[in-house]
Amino acid sequence: MPSKPCNVVVLLSGSGSNLQALIDSCHAQDSPVRIAAVVSNRADAYGLQRAQAAGIDTVVLDHTQFDGREAFDAALIARIDGFAPDLVVLAGFMRILSGGFVRHYEGRLLNIHPSLLPRYKGLHTHRRALEAGDAEHGCSVHFVTEELDGGPLVVQAVIPVLSDDTVESLAQRVHHQEHQIYPLAVHWFAQGRLRLGEQGALLDDKPLPASGHLIRP
Ligand code: GRF
């Protein structure tokens, strides 16, 4: 395991329950993860309060104050890089990132998405899974590439869709799984076990399957 802690910057726009799960997972004495800062494009994001309660630096960068995506992303990179991150974690950051931003953090940018990718990229994933009559649903952690919700998968949690599930009940169970698999993936990265290779994601130097590591709780 690397002796140096892994500096992580978390980007969010909302509640930050995934940030909270990550904060809680760092309490283990030998955790190599150090959350250096939380950056939000919205001043009212509850995730900022969670960060402050944990003594983590926060930054608000309001995208409406910038003249276009490129200008915002350039400012975002400058703020993030001020914390010298080894890893940047998207945790409900509701902005599409420019190609320049994604390339800048290639191999050190993770996202979590509430579906079993490649199914249901984009929004309203729980409703779409229910409407399609899927027997299974879940969530995915992946490296971010320029294809929206399309980068190499790291880990997926697969849960059954129950006959009486509603959008809300399904969302709640998927969210619970997000809180398990995101800290797991971040710790793998921080331990030096997870990396992005030429052909996709590698865990312990072995290629992960196209689905990522599958967890069926
Ligand atoms: C999660 O559902 C995640 O999959 C998606 O954004 C949501 C963030 O939730 N990318 P929270 O703010 O962490 O509670």
CSV table of C-alpha atoms and ligand atoms in Angstrom, one decimal:
chain,number,residue,atom,x,y,z
A,1,MET,CA,0.0,0.0,0.0
A,2,PRO,CA,1.4,3.5,-0.8
A,3,SER,CA,2.6,5.3,2.3
A,4,LYS,CA,1.5,8.7,1.1
A,5,PRO,CA,-2.3,9.4,1.5
A,6,CYS,CA,-4.4,9.8,-1.6
A,7,ASN,CA,-5.6,13.4,-1.9
A,8,VAL,CA,-9.2,13.4,-3.1
A,9,VAL,CA,-11.3,16.3,-4.3
A,10,VAL,CA,-15.1,15.7,-4.4
A,11,LEU,CA,-17.4,17.6,-6.7
A,12,LEU,CA,-21.1,17.8,-6.0
A,13,SER,CA,-24.2,19.9,-6.5
A,14,GLY,CA,-26.7,18.5,-4.0
A,15,SER,CA,-27.3,16.4,-0.9
A,16,GLY,CA,-24.0,14.7,-0.8
A,17,SER,CA,-25.0,11.4,0.7
A,18,ASN,CA,-22.2,9.7,-1.3
A,19,LEU,CA,-19.8,12.3,0.1
A,20,GLN,CA,-21.0,11.3,3.6
A,21,ALA,CA,-20.4,7.6,2.9
A,22,LEU,CA,-16.9,8.5,1.7
A,23,ILE,CA,-16.3,10.6,4.8
A,24,ASP,CA,-17.5,7.8,7.1
A,25,SER,CA,-15.4,5.3,5.3
A,26,CYS,CA,-12.2,7.3,6.0
A,27,HIS,CA,-12.6,7.0,9.7
A,28,ALA,CA,-10.9,3.6,9.7
A,29,GLN,CA,-7.4,4.2,11.2
A,30,ASP,CA,-5.4,3.0,8.2
A,31,SER,CA,-7.6,4.6,5.5
A,32,PRO,CA,-5.3,6.0,2.7
A,33,VAL,CA,-8.0,8.4,1.6
A,34,ARG,CA,-7.7,12.1,2.5
A,35,ILE,CA,-10.6,14.2,1.3
A,36,ALA,CA,-8.8,17.5,0.6
A,37,ALA,CA,-11.8,19.6,-0.5
A,38,VAL,CA,-15.4,19.6,-1.6
A,39,VAL,CA,-16.3,21.8,-4.6
A,40,SER,CA,-19.8,22.7,-5.5
A,41,ASN,CA,-21.3,24.8,-8.3
A,42,ARG,CA,-24.3,25.5,-6.0
A,43,ALA,CA,-23.9,27.5,-2.8
A,44,ASP,CA,-27.0,25.8,-1.3
A,45,ALA,CA,-25.8,22.2,-1.8
A,46,TYR,CA,-26.3,20.4,1.5
A,47,GLY,CA,-23.1,18.4,0.7
A,48,LEU,CA,-21.1,21.6,1.6
A,49,GLN,CA,-22.6,21.5,5.2
A,50,ARG,CA,-21.6,17.8,5.5
A,51,ALA,CA,-18.0,18.7,4.4
A,52,GLN,CA,-17.8,21.6,6.9
A,53,ALA,CA,-19.1,19.4,9.7
A,54,ALA,CA,-16.2,17.0,8.9
A,55,GLY,CA,-13.7,19.9,8.8
A,56,ILE,CA,-13.1,19.6,5.1
A,57,ASP,CA,-12.3,22.7,3.0
A,58,THR,CA,-15.1,23.8,0.7
A,59,VAL,CA,-15.2,25.8,-2.5
A,60,VAL,CA,-18.3,27.3,-4.3
A,61,LEU,CA,-17.8,28.1,-7.9
A,62,ASP,CA,-21.1,29.3,-9.4
A,63,HIS,CA,-21.3,28.3,-13.1
A,64,THR,CA,-23.8,31.0,-13.8
A,65,GLN,CA,-21.1,33.6,-13.2
A,66,PHE,CA,-19.0,32.3,-16.1
A,67,ASP,CA,-19.2,33.0,-19.8
A,68,GLY,CA,-19.7,29.4,-21.0
A,69,ARG,CA,-18.7,25.9,-20.2
A,70,GLU,CA,-15.0,26.2,-21.2
A,71,ALA,CA,-14.5,29.3,-19.0
A,72,PHE,CA,-16.2,27.6,-16.0
A,73,ASP,CA,-14.2,24.4,-16.5
A,74,ALA,CA,-10.9,26.3,-16.7
A,75,ALA,CA,-11.7,28.0,-13.4
A,76,LEU,CA,-12.8,24.7,-11.9
A,77,ILE,CA,-9.5,23.0,-12.9
A,78,ALA,CA,-7.6,25.9,-11.3
A,79,ARG,CA,-9.5,25.6,-8.0
A,80,ILE,CA,-9.3,21.8,-7.9
A,81,ASP,CA,-5.6,21.7,-8.8
A,82,GLY,CA,-4.9,24.1,-5.9
A,83,PHE,CA,-5.6,21.0,-3.7
A,84,ALA,CA,-3.1,18.8,-5.6
A,85,PRO,CA,-5.6,15.9,-6.1
A,86,ASP,CA,-4.5,12.4,-6.9
A,87,LEU,CA,-8.2,11.6,-7.6
A,88,VAL,CA,-11.3,13.7,-8.4
A,89,VAL,CA,-14.6,12.1,-7.4
A,90,LEU,CA,-17.9,13.2,-9.0
A,91,ALA,CA,-20.7,12.7,-6.5
A,92,GLY,CA,-23.8,14.1,-7.9
A,93,PHE,CA,-22.1,17.0,-9.8
A,94,MET,CA,-24.9,18.1,-12.1
A,95,ARG,CA,-22.8,19.6,-14.9
A,96,ILE,CA,-21.6,18.2,-18.2
A,97,LEU,CA,-17.8,18.5,-18.2
A,98,SER,CA,-15.9,19.7,-21.3
A,99,GLY,CA,-13.5,17.4,-23.1
A,100,GLY,CA,-10.6,19.5,-21.9
A,101,PHE,CA,-11.6,18.9,-18.2
A,102,VAL,CA,-12.0,15.2,-18.7
A,103,ARG,CA,-8.7,14.9,-20.5
A,104,HIS,CA,-6.9,16.9,-17.8
A,105,TYR,CA,-8.0,14.3,-15.2
A,106,GLU,CA,-7.8,11.2,-17.3
A,107,GLY,CA,-7.3,8.1,-15.2
A,108,ARG,CA,-8.0,10.0,-12.0
A,109,LEU,CA,-11.6,10.9,-12.4
A,110,LEU,CA,-14.4,8.7,-11.1
A,111,ASN,CA,-18.2,9.0,-11.3
A,112,ILE,CA,-21.1,7.1,-9.8
A,113,HIS,CA,-24.3,6.6,-11.8
A,114,PRO,CA,-27.6,5.1,-10.6
A,115,SER,CA,-28.1,2.4,-13.2
A,116,LEU,CA,-26.4,-0.7,-14.5
A,117,LEU,CA,-24.4,1.0,-17.2
A,118,PRO,CA,-24.4,0.8,-20.2
A,119,ARG,CA,-28.2,0.7,-19.6
A,120,TYR,CA,-29.9,4.0,-18.8
A,121,LYS,CA,-27.3,6.7,-19.3
A,122,GLY,CA,-28.6,10.2,-18.3
A,123,LEU,CA,-31.5,11.0,-16.0
A,124,HIS,CA,-34.6,9.2,-14.6
A,125,THR,CA,-32.8,5.9,-14.4
A,126,HIS,CA,-35.1,4.3,-11.8
A,127,ARG,CA,-38.3,5.1,-13.7
A,128,ARG,CA,-36.8,3.8,-16.9
A,129,ALA,CA,-35.8,0.5,-15.3
A,130,LEU,CA,-39.3,0.1,-13.9
A,131,GLU,CA,-41.0,1.0,-17.2
A,132,ALA,CA,-38.8,-1.5,-19.0
A,133,GLY,CA,-39.9,-4.2,-16.6
A,134,ASP,CA,-36.2,-5.0,-15.7
A,135,ALA,CA,-35.7,-7.8,-13.3
A,136,GLU,CA,-32.5,-6.2,-12.0
A,137,HIS,CA,-31.3,-2.7,-11.5
A,138,GLY,CA,-28.4,-1.1,-9.6
A,139,CYS,CA,-25.5,1.4,-9.7
A,140,SER,CA,-22.1,1.7,-11.4
A,141,VAL,CA,-18.8,3.4,-10.6
A,142,HIS,CA,-16.7,4.2,-13.7
A,143,PHE,CA,-13.7,6.1,-14.9
A,144,VAL,CA,-14.9,9.2,-16.7
A,145,THR,CA,-14.1,9.6,-20.4
A,146,GLU,CA,-15.4,12.0,-22.9
A,147,GLU,CA,-18.5,9.8,-23.6
A,148,LEU,CA,-21.2,10.8,-21.1
A,149,ASP,CA,-21.7,8.0,-18.6
A,150,GLY,CA,-19.6,5.8,-20.9
A,151,GLY,CA,-16.2,5.3,-19.4
A,152,PRO,CA,-14.7,1.9,-18.3
A,153,LEU,CA,-16.7,0.3,-15.5
A,154,VAL,CA,-15.0,-0.4,-12.1
A,155,VAL,CA,-17.8,-1.9,-9.9
A,156,GLN,CA,-21.5,-2.4,-10.1
A,157,ALA,CA,-24.0,-3.4,-7.4
A,158,VAL,CA,-26.9,-5.4,-8.8
A,159,ILE,CA,-30.2,-5.6,-6.9
A,160,PRO,CA,-33.5,-7.3,-7.8
A,161,VAL,CA,-36.4,-5.2,-8.8
A,162,LEU,CA,-39.3,-6.2,-6.6
A,163,SER,CA,-42.9,-6.6,-7.9
A,164,ASP,CA,-44.1,-3.8,-5.6
A,165,ASP,CA,-41.2,-1.4,-6.2
A,166,THR,CA,-42.0,2.2,-6.9
A,167,VAL,CA,-39.5,4.8,-8.2
A,168,GLU,CA,-38.9,5.9,-4.6
A,169,SER,CA,-38.4,2.5,-3.1
A,170,LEU,CA,-36.0,1.5,-5.9
A,171,ALA,CA,-34.1,4.8,-5.7
A,172,GLN,CA,-33.7,4.3,-2.0
A,173,ARG,CA,-32.3,0.8,-2.3
A,174,VAL,CA,-30.0,1.8,-5.2
A,175,HIS,CA,-28.7,4.8,-3.2
A,176,HIS,CA,-27.9,2.5,-0.3
A,177,GLN,CA,-25.7,0.4,-2.6
A,178,GLU,CA,-24.0,3.5,-4.0
A,179,HIS,CA,-22.9,4.2,-0.5
A,180,GLN,CA,-21.2,0.8,-0.4
A,181,ILE,CA,-19.5,0.7,-3.8
A,182,TYR,CA,-18.2,4.3,-4.1
A,183,PRO,CA,-16.0,4.2,-1.0
A,184,LEU,CA,-14.9,0.7,-2.1
A,185,ALA,CA,-13.7,2.0,-5.5
A,186,VAL,CA,-12.1,5.1,-4.0
A,187,HIS,CA,-10.2,2.9,-1.5
A,188,TRP,CA,-9.0,0.6,-4.3
A,189,PHE,CA,-7.7,3.6,-6.1
A,190,ALA,CA,-6.1,5.1,-3.0
A,191,GLN,CA,-4.4,1.7,-2.2
A,192,GLY,CA,-2.9,1.8,-5.7
A,193,ARG,CA,-4.9,-1.3,-6.7
A,194,LEU,CA,-7.2,0.4,-9.3
A,195,ARG,CA,-6.0,2.1,-12.4
A,196,LEU,CA,-7.1,3.0,-15.9
A,197,GLY,CA,-5.1,1.1,-18.5
A,198,GLU,CA,-5.1,1.4,-22.3
A,199,GLN,CA,-7.9,-1.2,-22.7
A,200,GLY,CA,-9.9,-0.4,-19.6
A,201,ALA,CA,-10.0,-0.5,-15.8
A,202,LEU,CA,-7.4,-2.8,-14.0
A,203,LEU,CA,-7.7,-4.1,-10.5
A,204,ASP,CA,-4.5,-5.5,-9.1
A,205,ASP,CA,-3.0,-5.3,-12.6
A,206,LYS,CA,-5.7,-7.6,-14.0
A,207,PRO,CA,-8.3,-6.3,-16.5
A,208,LEU,CA,-11.8,-5.9,-14.9
A,209,PRO,CA,-14.7,-7.4,-16.9
A,210,ALA,CA,-16.6,-5.0,-19.1
A,211,SER,CA,-19.3,-4.8,-16.4
A,212,GLY,CA,-16.7,-4.0,-13.7
A,213,HIS,CA,-16.5,-6.0,-10.5
A,214,LEU,CA,-20.0,-7.3,-9.8
A,215,ILE,CA,-21.5,-7.2,-6.4
A,216,ARG,CA,-24.8,-8.9,-5.6
A,217,PRO,CA,-25.6,-8.0,-2.0
B,1,GRF,C1,-26.6,9.7,-7.0
B,1,GRF,O1,-27.7,9.1,-7.3
B,1,GRF,C2,-25.5,9.4,-8.0
B,1,GRF,O2,-25.6,8.2,-8.6
B,1,GRF,C3,-25.7,10.5,-9.0
B,1,GRF,O3,-26.1,11.6,-8.3
B,1,GRF,C4,-26.7,11.2,-7.1
B,1,GRF,C5,-26.0,12.0,-5.9
B,1,GRF,O4,-26.6,11.7,-4.7
B,1,GRF,N1,-24.6,10.7,-9.9
B,1,GRF,P1,-26.0,12.3,-3.4
B,1,GRF,O5,-26.0,13.8,-3.5
B,1,GRF,O6,-24.7,11.7,-3.2
B,1,GRF,O7,-27.0,11.9,-2.3
